[in-house]
Coordinates of C-alpha atoms and ligand atoms in Angstrom, one line a residue:
X1 CA 118.8 -59.9 97.1
X2 CA 121.7 -60.7 99.2
X3 CA 120.7 -61.2 102.9
X4 CA 122.3 -59.2 105.9
X5 CA 125.6 -60.5 106.8
X6 CA 126.4 -61.5 103.3
X7 CA 130.0 -60.5 102.2
X8 CA 130.7 -57.8 99.6
X9 CA 134.2 -58.2 98.1
X10 CA 135.9 -55.0 97.0
X11 CA 138.7 -54.8 94.5
X12 CA 140.9 -52.0 95.5
X13 CA 141.7 -50.5 98.9
X14 CA 141.4 -46.7 98.3
X15 CA 139.0 -44.2 99.6
X16 CA 136.1 -45.2 97.3
X17 CA 136.5 -48.7 98.8
X18 CA 136.7 -47.2 102.2
X19 CA 133.4 -45.2 102.0
X20 CA 131.8 -48.2 100.2
X21 CA 132.6 -50.4 103.1
X22 CA 131.4 -47.9 105.6
X23 CA 128.1 -47.8 103.7
X24 CA 128.0 -51.6 103.4
X25 CA 128.7 -51.9 107.3
X26 CA 125.6 -49.6 108.0
X27 CA 123.3 -52.0 105.8
X28 CA 124.6 -55.0 107.7
X29 CA 127.0 -56.4 105.3
X30 CA 130.5 -57.7 105.8
X31 CA 133.1 -56.4 103.5
X32 CA 136.4 -57.9 102.3
X33 CA 139.0 -55.8 100.4
X34 CA 141.6 -57.0 97.7
X35 CA 144.4 -54.6 97.8
X36 CA 148.1 -54.7 96.7
X37 CA 149.1 -53.2 100.0
X38 CA 148.3 -54.0 103.5
X39 CA 146.7 -51.2 105.8
X40 CA 145.0 -49.5 102.7
X41 CA 142.3 -46.8 103.5
X42 CA 139.4 -49.3 102.9
X43 CA 141.1 -52.3 104.9
X44 CA 141.2 -50.0 107.9
X45 CA 137.3 -50.1 108.1
X46 CA 136.7 -53.6 106.5
X47 CA 136.2 -57.1 108.0
X48 CA 138.9 -58.8 106.0
X49 CA 141.7 -58.0 103.3
X50 CA 143.4 -60.2 100.9
X51 CA 146.8 -58.6 100.1
X52 CA 148.0 -59.6 96.7
X53 CA 148.9 -58.4 93.2
X54 CA 145.9 -57.7 91.0
X55 CA 147.1 -60.2 88.6
X56 CA 148.0 -63.0 91.0
X57 CA 145.6 -65.9 90.2
X58 CA 146.2 -67.7 93.4
X59 CA 145.3 -64.4 95.4
X60 CA 142.3 -63.7 93.3
X61 CA 140.9 -67.3 93.8
X62 CA 141.5 -66.9 97.6
X63 CA 139.7 -63.5 97.6
X64 CA 136.7 -64.7 95.4
X65 CA 136.1 -67.9 97.4
X66 CA 135.7 -65.8 100.6
X67 CA 133.0 -63.5 99.4
X68 CA 129.4 -63.6 98.1
X69 CA 129.6 -60.8 95.4
X70 CA 132.5 -58.6 94.0
X71 CA 132.6 -55.0 93.0
X72 CA 135.6 -52.7 92.3
X73 CA 136.8 -49.3 93.2
X74 CA 139.9 -49.4 91.3
X75 CA 139.4 -49.8 87.4
X76 CA 142.7 -51.1 86.2
X77 CA 142.4 -54.9 86.8
X78 CA 143.5 -56.9 83.8
X79 CA 141.1 -58.7 81.7
X80 CA 142.4 -62.1 82.6
X81 CA 141.9 -61.1 86.3
X82 CA 138.4 -60.0 85.7
X83 CA 137.5 -63.3 83.7
X84 CA 138.9 -65.3 86.6
X85 CA 136.9 -63.4 89.3
X86 CA 133.6 -63.6 87.1
X87 CA 134.1 -67.4 86.8
X88 CA 134.0 -67.7 90.7
X89 CA 131.6 -65.1 91.7
X90 CA 129.1 -62.5 90.6
X91 CA 130.9 -59.2 89.4
X92 CA 129.0 -56.0 89.4
X93 CA 129.1 -53.8 87.4
X94 CA 130.3 -56.3 84.7
X95 CA 133.7 -57.0 83.4
X96 CA 132.3 -55.8 80.1
X97 CA 131.4 -52.4 81.6
X98 CA 134.9 -52.0 83.1
X99 CA 136.5 -53.1 79.9
X100 CA 134.5 -50.4 78.1
X101 CA 135.5 -47.5 80.6
X102 CA 139.2 -48.7 80.9
X103 CA 139.8 -47.7 77.3
X104 CA 138.9 -44.3 75.9
X105 CA 138.6 -45.7 72.3
X106 CA 136.3 -48.4 73.3
X107 CA 134.5 -45.9 75.7
X108 CA 133.7 -43.2 73.0
X109 CA 133.0 -45.6 70.4
X110 CA 130.5 -47.3 72.8
X111 CA 129.0 -43.9 73.5
X112 CA 128.7 -42.7 69.9
X113 CA 127.2 -46.1 68.9
X114 CA 124.3 -45.5 71.2
X115 CA 123.8 -41.9 69.9
X116 CA 125.5 -40.1 72.9
X117 CA 127.6 -37.1 71.9
X118 CA 131.2 -36.8 72.8
X119 CA 133.8 -34.2 71.5
X120 CA 135.4 -35.2 68.0
X121 CA 138.2 -37.9 68.4
X122 CA 140.5 -40.0 66.4
X123 CA 142.3 -43.4 67.5
X124 CA 146.1 -42.8 67.4
X125 CA 148.0 -46.0 66.5
X126 CA 151.1 -44.4 64.8
X127 CA 152.8 -41.1 64.1
X128 CA 150.9 -40.8 60.8
X129 CA 147.5 -41.0 62.5
X130 CA 148.7 -38.2 64.9
X131 CA 149.9 -36.0 62.2
X132 CA 146.5 -36.5 60.4
X133 CA 144.7 -35.4 63.6
X134 CA 146.5 -32.1 63.4
X135 CA 144.7 -31.6 60.0
X136 CA 141.2 -33.1 61.1
X137 CA 140.9 -31.7 64.5
X138 CA 143.2 -28.6 63.9
X139 CA 145.8 -27.5 66.4
X140 CA 145.7 -27.2 69.4
X141 CA 144.2 -30.5 70.3
X142 CA 144.5 -33.0 73.2
X143 CA 146.5 -36.4 73.1
X144 CA 145.8 -38.7 75.8
X145 CA 146.7 -42.4 76.6
X146 CA 143.7 -44.5 76.0
X147 CA 144.4 -46.3 79.3
X148 CA 145.7 -45.7 82.8
X149 CA 145.0 -42.0 82.8
X150 CA 143.7 -40.2 85.9
X151 CA 143.7 -36.9 87.6
X152 CA 144.9 -35.4 84.4
X153 CA 147.9 -37.6 84.0
X154 CA 148.7 -39.2 80.6
X155 CA 147.5 -36.3 78.5
X156 CA 149.0 -33.2 76.9
X157 CA 147.9 -30.5 74.6
X158 CA 149.5 -30.5 71.2
X159 CA 150.2 -26.9 69.7
X160 CA 152.0 -27.6 66.6
X161 CA 153.8 -30.5 64.5
X162 CA 157.0 -30.1 66.4
X163 CA 155.5 -30.6 69.7
X164 CA 153.5 -33.6 68.2
X165 CA 156.5 -35.8 67.7
X166 CA 157.6 -35.1 71.3
X167 CA 154.4 -35.7 72.9
X168 CA 153.8 -38.6 70.8
X169 CA 156.8 -40.4 72.0
X170 CA 156.5 -39.3 75.8
X171 CA 152.9 -40.6 76.3
X172 CA 152.9 -44.0 77.5
X173 CA 151.2 -46.7 76.9
X174 CA 150.1 -46.4 73.5
X175 CA 147.7 -46.4 71.4
X176 CA 146.8 -43.0 72.1
X177 CA 143.6 -40.9 71.3
X178 CA 143.4 -37.4 69.9
X179 CA 140.5 -35.2 71.1
X180 CA 139.2 -32.0 69.9
X181 CA 139.4 -29.3 72.8
X182 CA 136.0 -28.4 74.1
X183 CA 135.5 -24.9 74.8
X184 CA 133.2 -25.4 77.7
X185 CA 131.2 -23.1 80.2
X186 CA 131.4 -25.7 82.8
X187 CA 132.1 -29.3 83.5
X188 CA 129.4 -31.4 85.2
X189 CA 128.8 -34.9 86.4
X190 CA 125.9 -37.2 87.1
X191 CA 125.9 -40.2 89.4
X192 CA 123.6 -42.9 88.2
X193 CA 122.7 -46.2 89.9
X194 CA 120.8 -49.1 88.5
X195 CA 120.0 -52.7 89.9
X196 CA 119.4 -56.0 88.4
X197 CA 115.6 -55.3 88.2
X198 CA 116.2 -52.2 86.1
X199 CA 115.4 -49.6 88.7
X200 CA 117.3 -46.5 88.0
X201 CA 118.0 -43.3 90.0
X202 CA 120.2 -40.4 89.4
X203 CA 121.6 -37.9 91.9
X204 CA 121.2 -34.3 91.1
X205 CA 123.7 -32.8 88.7
X206 CA 127.1 -31.7 90.3
X207 CA 129.2 -28.7 88.9
X208 CA 132.9 -29.5 89.0
X209 CA 136.0 -27.3 89.1
X210 CA 139.5 -28.7 88.6
X211 CA 142.9 -27.3 89.6
X212 CA 146.0 -28.9 88.1
X213 CA 144.0 -31.6 86.5
X214 CA 142.5 -32.8 89.7
X215 CA 139.0 -32.1 91.0
X216 CA 139.1 -29.2 93.5
X217 CA 135.6 -28.2 94.2
X218 CA 132.1 -29.7 93.6
X219 CA 128.7 -27.8 93.7
X220 CA 125.5 -29.4 94.1
X221 CA 123.2 -28.7 92.4
X222 CA 125.0 -27.5 89.4
X223 CA 124.4 -23.9 88.7
X224 CA 123.0 -24.4 85.2
X225 CA 119.6 -24.2 83.6
X226 CA 117.0 -26.6 84.8
X227 CA 116.5 -27.9 81.1
X228 CA 120.2 -28.6 81.0
X229 CA 120.0 -30.5 84.4
X230 CA 117.1 -32.6 83.0
X231 CA 118.8 -33.3 79.6
X232 CA 122.2 -34.4 81.7
X233 CA 120.1 -36.9 83.8
X234 CA 118.3 -38.2 80.8
X235 CA 121.6 -38.9 79.1
X236 CA 123.0 -40.6 82.3
X237 CA 120.0 -42.9 82.4
X238 CA 120.2 -43.6 78.7
X239 CA 124.0 -44.6 79.4
X240 CA 123.2 -46.7 82.4
X241 CA 120.5 -48.7 80.4
X242 CA 122.7 -49.0 77.4
X243 CA 125.4 -50.6 79.5
X244 CA 122.9 -52.8 81.4
X245 CA 124.6 -51.3 84.5
X246 CA 124.5 -53.0 87.9
X247 CA 126.0 -50.6 90.4
X248 CA 126.8 -47.1 90.1
X249 CA 128.4 -45.1 87.3
X250 CA 129.9 -41.5 87.4
X251 CA 129.6 -39.7 84.1
X252 CA 131.8 -36.7 83.5
X253 CA 130.3 -34.2 81.1
X254 CA 131.1 -30.8 79.4
X255 CA 128.5 -28.0 78.8
X256 CA 130.1 -26.6 75.6
X257 CA 130.0 -22.9 75.0
X258 CA 127.1 -23.7 72.3
X259 CA 125.0 -25.2 75.1
X260 CA 125.5 -28.8 74.0
X261 CA 126.1 -31.5 76.5
X262 CA 129.2 -33.6 75.5
X263 CA 130.1 -36.7 77.6
X264 CA 133.8 -36.8 78.6
X265 CA 134.2 -40.1 80.4
X266 CA 132.5 -42.7 82.5
X267 CA 133.7 -44.4 85.6
X268 CA 131.6 -47.6 86.7
X269 CA 132.1 -46.8 90.5
X270 CA 131.5 -44.1 93.0
X271 CA 133.1 -41.0 92.1
X272 CA 134.9 -38.1 93.7
X273 CA 132.4 -35.6 92.3
X274 CA 129.7 -37.6 94.2
X275 CA 131.2 -37.1 97.7
X276 CA 128.9 -34.2 98.5
X277 CA 126.2 -36.8 98.6
X278 CA 127.5 -38.3 102.0
X279 CA 126.3 -35.2 103.9
X280 CA 123.6 -33.8 101.5
X281 CA 121.5 -36.9 100.9
X282 CA 119.7 -39.4 102.9
X283 CA 121.1 -42.3 100.8
X284 CA 124.6 -41.3 99.4
X285 CA 126.4 -42.5 96.4
X286 CA 128.1 -45.3 98.4
X287 CA 125.1 -46.7 99.8
X288 CA 123.2 -46.5 96.5
X289 CA 126.2 -48.4 94.9
X290 CA 126.1 -51.1 97.6
X291 CA 122.4 -51.4 97.3
X292 CA 122.6 -51.9 93.5
X293 CA 125.3 -54.5 93.8
X294 CA 123.6 -56.4 96.5
X295 CA 120.3 -56.4 94.9
X296 CA 118.6 -54.1 97.3
X297 CA 115.7 -51.6 96.2
X298 CA 116.9 -48.2 94.8
X299 CA 114.6 -45.3 96.2
X300 CA 115.0 -41.9 94.4
X301 CA 118.3 -40.2 95.1
X302 CA 116.9 -37.2 97.1
X303 CA 119.1 -34.1 98.1
X304 CA 118.1 -32.6 101.5
X305 CA 120.6 -29.8 101.3
X306 CA 122.6 -27.8 98.8
X307 CA 126.4 -28.6 99.1
X308 CA 129.9 -27.6 98.3
X309 CA 132.6 -30.2 98.5
X310 CA 136.3 -29.5 98.5
X311 CA 138.9 -31.9 98.2
X312 CA 142.0 -31.9 100.6
X313 CA 145.0 -32.6 98.4
X314 CA 148.6 -33.4 99.5
X315 CA 150.4 -31.6 102.4
X316 CA 148.6 -28.2 101.7
X317 CA 145.2 -30.2 102.2
X318 CA 146.3 -31.5 105.5
X319 CA 147.4 -28.1 106.8
X320 CA 143.9 -26.9 107.0
X321 CA 142.5 -29.9 108.8
X322 CA 142.9 -28.5 112.3
X323 CA 140.9 -25.3 111.1
X324 CA 138.1 -27.5 109.4
X325 CA 137.8 -29.4 112.9
X326 CA 137.4 -26.1 114.7
X327 CA 135.0 -24.4 112.3
X328 CA 131.3 -24.9 112.9
X329 CA 129.3 -26.1 109.9
X330 CA 132.3 -27.8 108.0
X331 CA 132.1 -31.6 107.6
X332 CA 135.4 -33.1 107.3
X333 CA 136.4 -36.6 106.0
X334 CA 139.9 -38.2 106.1
X335 CA 140.9 -41.3 104.3
X336 CA 143.6 -42.7 106.6
X337 CA 146.4 -42.2 104.2
X338 CA 149.8 -42.0 106.1
X339 CA 151.9 -39.8 103.9
X340 CA 150.5 -36.6 102.4
X341 CA 152.3 -36.7 99.1
X342 CA 151.7 -33.8 96.7
X343 CA 148.8 -34.4 94.4
X344 CA 147.3 -37.3 96.7
X345 CA 143.6 -37.1 97.8
X346 CA 143.9 -37.0 101.6
X347 CA 140.3 -36.3 102.4
X348 CA 137.6 -33.8 101.7
X349 CA 135.4 -31.3 103.3
X350 CA 131.6 -30.5 102.8
X351 CA 129.7 -27.3 103.6
X352 CA 125.9 -27.6 103.5
X353 CA 123.4 -24.9 102.5
X354 CA 119.7 -25.1 103.0
X355 CA 117.9 -26.2 99.7
X356 CA 118.0 -23.9 96.9
X357 CA 120.5 -21.5 98.7
X358 CA 123.8 -22.4 97.0
X359 CA 125.7 -19.0 96.5
X360 CA 126.0 -18.1 92.9
X361 CA 129.0 -18.2 90.8
X362 CA 131.0 -15.2 91.5
X363 CA 132.2 -13.4 94.6
X364 CA 131.5 -16.2 97.0
X365 CA 134.0 -17.6 99.4
X366 CA 133.2 -21.2 100.1
X367 CA 135.5 -22.1 102.6
Ligands
ADP401 N1 138.6 -32.7 75.0 C1 138.7 -31.9 76.1 N2 138.4 -30.6 75.8 C2 138.6 -29.7 76.9 N3 139.1 -30.2 78.1 C3 139.2 -31.5 78.5 C4 139.1 -32.3 77.4 N4 139.4 -33.7 77.9 C5 139.8 -33.4 79.2 N5 139.8 -32.2 79.5 C6 140.2 -31.5 80.8 O1 141.1 -32.4 81.4 C7 140.3 -32.9 82.8 C8 140.7 -34.5 82.9 O2 140.6 -35.1 81.7 P1 139.9 -36.5 81.8 O3 139.6 -37.1 80.2 O4 138.6 -36.4 82.4 O5 140.9 -37.4 82.4 P2 141.1 -38.2 83.8 O6 141.0 -39.6 83.5 O7 142.4 -37.8 84.2 O8 140.0 -37.6 84.5 C9 138.9 -32.9 82.4 O9 138.1 -32.8 83.5 C10 138.8 -31.4 81.6 O10 138.9 -30.4 82.6
MG402 MG1 138.1 -37.2 84.3

């Protein structure tokens, strides 16, 4: 267990690092951010920042030497960078978990090898593989980059062979992955945390709605059958144990129209769909993450309220900030980003409901 005043190093300076640093400070830890820009959202609330590119060995060494333990909020550090960090200080979650989640082919192979269901998929290394996917998965199917995709970027639906050639050449970097389209009733996610002692805890299942490939609304708890909620949590625990996770993991899942739960992807860090826990749980996802990384105990992830979370995205999101501030019952969070570019996550807002009173699916205005 790292004692109070130990320094947690966080790779990446975005909002997930910012909220992790705030949680760490509350537990009496110091934080040190590694970011490729100065004044990043996380740096604004941390003790120190090392500014440098994520593949600069000299900057990585300087950062690692100044901290006691390292975690990340940003997933795209190079394998070499990770190895270098791990040779200097403990890194949680491990580089191996990060490598698994960085690559959709490795990720889905890992899940399937551990008996965890996903949609049908094929690795696409060349155009012949892509043409075969049309036969095997049948049109339309999804073509995605295996690496560096986020918020729906780096993927496209392929409707026919003509489109296939174009999309194959546009998506970058290669290799690609072809996925069968899941007809889903809803998308859910589970945040699961695990520490070195093997203590595991899961937050309640979240229901997620996306707009233009970006998370728009999260509902907690998900308005699905209690048995499905239990099954989703059991799957999450199985994944965390299989990965020997130390830290927190966000797991995105589909509930297919036949009722089957399929895993979409995993992210070994706090997750946007877990932001509701900041306001609706005594211990939120960021604190649970920090506890796991610092070797602290992991009490059960209890929810004291139901919650709806809405992302504030780009200039439109910022336009409603004043009205959020003047509306009773809305809890606003801003991330300290200077320019409200289209598609950029600027903040979020949470509305709480007493336990078991979350409005049902239809006909409700949430905000
Ligand atoms: N195989 C699929 N079938 C149906 N919808 C999908 C599939 N894969 C992705 N999607 C939709 O696209 C969204 C973004 O895809 P995802 O693989 O999670 O990439 P990202 O890394 O951008 O979050 C998902 O949340 C889901 O709404
Ligand atoms: Mg996703």
